mmCIF file of C-alpha atoms and ligand atoms in Angstrom:
data_model
loop_
_atom_site.group_PDB
_atom_site.id
_atom_site.type_symbol
_atom_site.label_atom_id
_atom_site.label_comp_id
_atom_site.label_asym_id
_atom_site.label_seq_id
_atom_site.Cartn_x
_atom_site.Cartn_y
_atom_site.Cartn_z
ATOM 1 C CA UNK A 250 6.093 -19.131 3.133
ATOM 2 C CA UNK A 251 5.650 -15.935 1.193
ATOM 3 C CA UNK A 252 3.103 -13.186 1.530
ATOM 4 C CA UNK A 253 2.271 -10.082 -0.421
ATOM 5 C CA UNK A 254 1.650 -6.881 1.491
ATOM 6 C CA UNK A 255 -0.602 -4.437 -0.341
ATOM 7 C CA UNK A 256 -0.740 -0.910 1.005
ATOM 8 C CA UNK A 257 -2.977 1.888 -0.211
ATOM 9 C CA UNK A 258 -1.356 5.108 0.962
ATOM 10 C CA UNK A 259 -1.373 8.837 0.365
ATOM 11 C CA UNK A 260 0.932 9.822 -2.500
ATOM 12 C CA UNK A 261 2.736 12.278 -0.198
ATOM 13 C CA UNK A 262 3.672 9.445 2.162
ATOM 14 C CA UNK A 263 5.317 7.279 -0.504
ATOM 15 C CA UNK A 264 8.824 8.606 0.059
ATOM 16 C CA UNK A 265 8.594 8.028 3.794
ATOM 17 C CA UNK A 266 7.170 4.505 3.353
ATOM 18 C CA UNK A 267 9.822 3.649 0.772
ATOM 19 C CA UNK A 268 12.644 4.800 3.056
ATOM 20 C CA UNK A 269 11.178 2.920 6.030
ATOM 21 C CA UNK A 270 10.911 -0.301 4.015
ATOM 22 C CA UNK A 271 14.450 0.045 2.678
ATOM 23 C CA UNK A 272 15.703 0.561 6.241
ATOM 24 C CA UNK A 273 13.795 -2.566 7.251
ATOM 25 C CA UNK A 274 15.665 -4.594 4.639
ATOM 26 C CA UNK A 275 13.096 -4.838 1.852
ATOM 27 C CA UNK A 276 14.827 -5.159 -1.528
ATOM 28 C CA UNK A 277 12.075 -4.533 -4.033
ATOM 29 C CA UNK A 278 8.595 -3.132 -4.359
ATOM 30 C CA UNK A 279 6.023 -2.136 -6.953
ATOM 31 C CA UNK A 280 4.004 1.057 -6.874
ATOM 32 C CA UNK A 281 0.997 2.009 -8.949
ATOM 33 C CA UNK A 282 -1.037 5.183 -9.120
ATOM 34 C CA UNK A 283 -4.598 4.275 -8.244
ATOM 35 C CA UNK A 284 -7.809 5.994 -7.224
ATOM 36 C CA UNK A 285 -10.181 4.973 -4.500
ATOM 37 C CA UNK A 286 -12.422 5.954 -1.644
ATOM 38 C CA UNK A 287 -13.064 4.788 1.892
ATOM 39 C CA UNK A 288 -15.733 5.484 4.455
ATOM 40 C CA UNK A 289 -16.060 9.175 3.630
ATOM 41 C CA UNK A 290 -16.526 8.283 -0.030
ATOM 42 C CA UNK A 291 -13.787 10.736 -0.895
ATOM 43 C CA UNK A 292 -15.945 13.699 -0.038
ATOM 44 C CA UNK A 293 -14.152 15.362 2.846
ATOM 45 C CA UNK A 294 -10.881 14.897 0.982
ATOM 46 C CA UNK A 295 -12.029 16.911 -2.006
ATOM 47 C CA UNK A 296 -13.723 20.191 -1.269
ATOM 48 C CA UNK A 297 -14.779 20.576 -4.878
ATOM 49 C CA UNK A 298 -16.732 17.333 -4.783
ATOM 50 C CA UNK A 299 -20.480 17.456 -5.079
ATOM 51 C CA UNK A 300 -22.563 16.269 -2.173
ATOM 52 C CA UNK A 301 -24.067 13.356 -4.069
ATOM 53 C CA UNK A 302 -21.232 12.085 -6.199
ATOM 54 C CA UNK A 303 -18.570 9.685 -4.962
ATOM 55 C CA UNK A 304 -15.169 11.215 -5.595
ATOM 56 C CA UNK A 305 -12.263 8.895 -6.281
ATOM 57 C CA UNK A 306 -9.169 10.231 -4.540
ATOM 58 C CA UNK A 307 -5.654 9.614 -5.943
ATOM 59 C CA UNK A 308 -3.708 7.068 -3.893
ATOM 60 C CA UNK A 309 -0.623 4.906 -4.288
ATOM 61 C CA UNK A 310 -0.860 1.124 -4.191
ATOM 62 C CA UNK A 311 2.391 -0.363 -2.930
ATOM 63 C CA UNK A 312 3.032 -4.085 -3.298
ATOM 64 C CA UNK A 313 5.868 -5.973 -1.670
ATOM 65 C CA UNK A 314 6.432 -9.743 -1.491
ATOM 66 C CA UNK A 315 8.034 -10.766 1.780
ATOM 67 C CA UNK A 316 8.852 -13.780 3.903
ATOM 68 C CA UNK A 317 5.856 -14.610 6.107
ATOM 69 C CA UNK A 318 8.007 -14.250 9.235
ATOM 70 C CA UNK A 319 8.566 -10.566 8.556
ATOM 71 C CA UNK A 320 5.036 -9.709 7.429
ATOM 72 C CA UNK A 321 3.681 -8.492 10.752
ATOM 73 C CA UNK A 322 6.714 -6.295 11.424
ATOM 74 C CA UNK A 323 6.629 -4.787 7.931
ATOM 75 C CA UNK A 324 2.911 -4.051 8.121
ATOM 76 C CA UNK A 325 3.655 -2.056 11.278
ATOM 77 C CA UNK A 326 6.578 -0.292 9.588
ATOM 78 C CA UNK A 327 4.355 0.703 6.656
ATOM 79 C CA UNK A 328 1.564 1.899 8.915
ATOM 80 C CA UNK A 329 3.893 4.034 11.022
ATOM 81 C CA UNK A 330 5.490 5.613 7.947
ATOM 82 C CA UNK A 331 2.186 6.206 6.165
ATOM 83 C CA UNK A 332 0.280 7.693 9.095
ATOM 84 C CA UNK A 333 -0.554 11.401 9.122
ATOM 85 C CA UNK A 334 -3.472 11.003 11.543
ATOM 86 C CA UNK A 335 -5.897 12.551 9.090
ATOM 87 C CA UNK A 336 -8.654 10.761 7.209
ATOM 88 C CA UNK A 337 -7.667 8.873 4.090
ATOM 89 C CA UNK A 338 -4.350 7.544 5.448
ATOM 90 C CA UNK A 339 -5.146 4.246 3.764
ATOM 91 C CA UNK A 340 -5.333 0.506 4.295
ATOM 92 C CA UNK A 341 -2.779 -2.299 4.451
ATOM 93 C CA UNK A 342 -3.587 -5.979 3.919
ATOM 94 C CA UNK A 343 -1.746 -9.201 3.192
ATOM 95 C CA UNK A 344 -2.374 -12.175 0.931
ATOM 96 C CA UNK A 345 -0.608 -15.527 0.672
ATOM 97 C CA UNK A 346 1.688 -15.925 -2.335
ATOM 98 C CA UNK A 347 1.873 -19.265 -4.108
ATOM 99 C CA UNK A 348 4.935 -19.276 -6.312
ATOM 100 C CA UNK A 349 7.660 -16.667 -6.748
ATOM 101 C CA UNK A 350 10.238 -16.859 -9.528
ATOM 102 C CA UNK A 351 13.275 -14.618 -9.939
ATOM 103 C CA UNK A 352 13.291 -14.608 -13.705
ATOM 104 C CA UNK A 353 17.003 -14.001 -14.371
ATOM 105 C CA UNK A 354 18.349 -16.724 -12.116
ATOM 106 C CA UNK A 355 15.520 -19.229 -12.035
ATOM 107 C CA UNK A 356 15.464 -19.147 -8.213
ATOM 108 C CA UNK A 357 12.105 -20.029 -6.676
ATOM 109 C CA UNK A 358 10.408 -19.214 -3.388
ATOM 110 C CA UNK A 359 12.145 -17.309 -0.588
ATOM 111 C CA UNK A 360 15.449 -17.370 -2.490
ATOM 112 C CA UNK A 361 13.736 -15.391 -5.248
ATOM 113 C CA UNK A 362 12.757 -12.381 -3.073
HETATM 114 N N1 ATP B 176 -12.540 -1.869 1.875
HETATM 115 C C1 ATP B 176 -11.632 -1.438 1.002
HETATM 116 N N2 ATP B 176 -11.231 -2.228 -0.007
HETATM 117 C C2 ATP B 176 -10.304 -1.795 -0.901
HETATM 118 N N3 ATP B 176 -9.724 -0.603 -0.851
HETATM 119 C C3 ATP B 176 -10.080 0.221 0.141
HETATM 120 C C4 ATP B 176 -11.041 -0.142 1.110
HETATM 121 N N4 ATP B 176 -11.176 0.884 1.987
HETATM 122 C C5 ATP B 176 -10.328 1.828 1.559
HETATM 123 N N5 ATP B 176 -9.674 1.448 0.451
HETATM 124 C C6 ATP B 176 -8.674 2.172 -0.285
HETATM 125 O O1 ATP B 176 -7.888 2.888 0.641
HETATM 126 C C7 ATP B 176 -7.936 4.282 0.358
HETATM 127 C C8 ATP B 176 -7.896 5.051 1.650
HETATM 128 O O2 ATP B 176 -8.953 4.611 2.480
HETATM 129 P P1 ATP B 176 -9.234 5.443 3.794
HETATM 130 O O3 ATP B 176 -7.966 5.630 4.514
HETATM 131 O O4 ATP B 176 -10.029 6.656 3.463
HETATM 132 O O5 ATP B 176 -10.133 4.393 4.599
HETATM 133 P P2 ATP B 176 -11.179 4.761 5.743
HETATM 134 O O6 ATP B 176 -11.680 3.455 6.270
HETATM 135 O O7 ATP B 176 -12.170 5.723 5.207
HETATM 136 O O8 ATP B 176 -10.281 5.409 6.888
HETATM 137 P P3 ATP B 176 -10.334 6.939 7.398
HETATM 138 O O9 ATP B 176 -11.591 7.061 8.197
HETATM 139 O O10 ATP B 176 -9.088 7.097 8.204
HETATM 140 O O11 ATP B 176 -10.338 7.805 6.179
HETATM 141 C C9 ATP B 176 -9.200 4.459 -0.441
HETATM 142 O O12 ATP B 176 -9.114 5.606 -1.265
HETATM 143 C C10 ATP B 176 -9.248 3.183 -1.245
HETATM 144 O O13 ATP B 176 -8.377 3.291 -2.355
HETATM 145 MG MG1 MG B 177 -11.526 7.564 4.511
#
């Protein structure tokens, strides 16, 4: 069984999360620059923001497809590496993955990770 871990993290924490995942044996990942807000609606993270407007704050979305057996461990690894203890540290969630194909070799499923 395969799962995708999606993590929304602070851009400054990307290096630390990447290193932690590499140390944990992850072999590939995708990162995207995104913008979002959480419970504070971005306000306390942006002192220039107006009181009434929602401010989207720059974040990194990290995606990694993993074997379901390692999902829980890797979620913990990501959380520990991403945590600063301040607001806006992000969210991590998982979703089931149906098929996975390694395009070059034609391998499918866990072999394709
Ligand atoms: N419910 C959600 N669905 C999708 N993305 C979310 C959700 N909540 C937060 N995010 C994304 O995660 C980023 C960081 O969220 P954030 O850490 O501020 O959550 P929070 O619940 O407000 O926690 P904290 O109180 O620690 O700030 C947001 O900018 C947004 O991109
Ligand atoms: Mg928040």
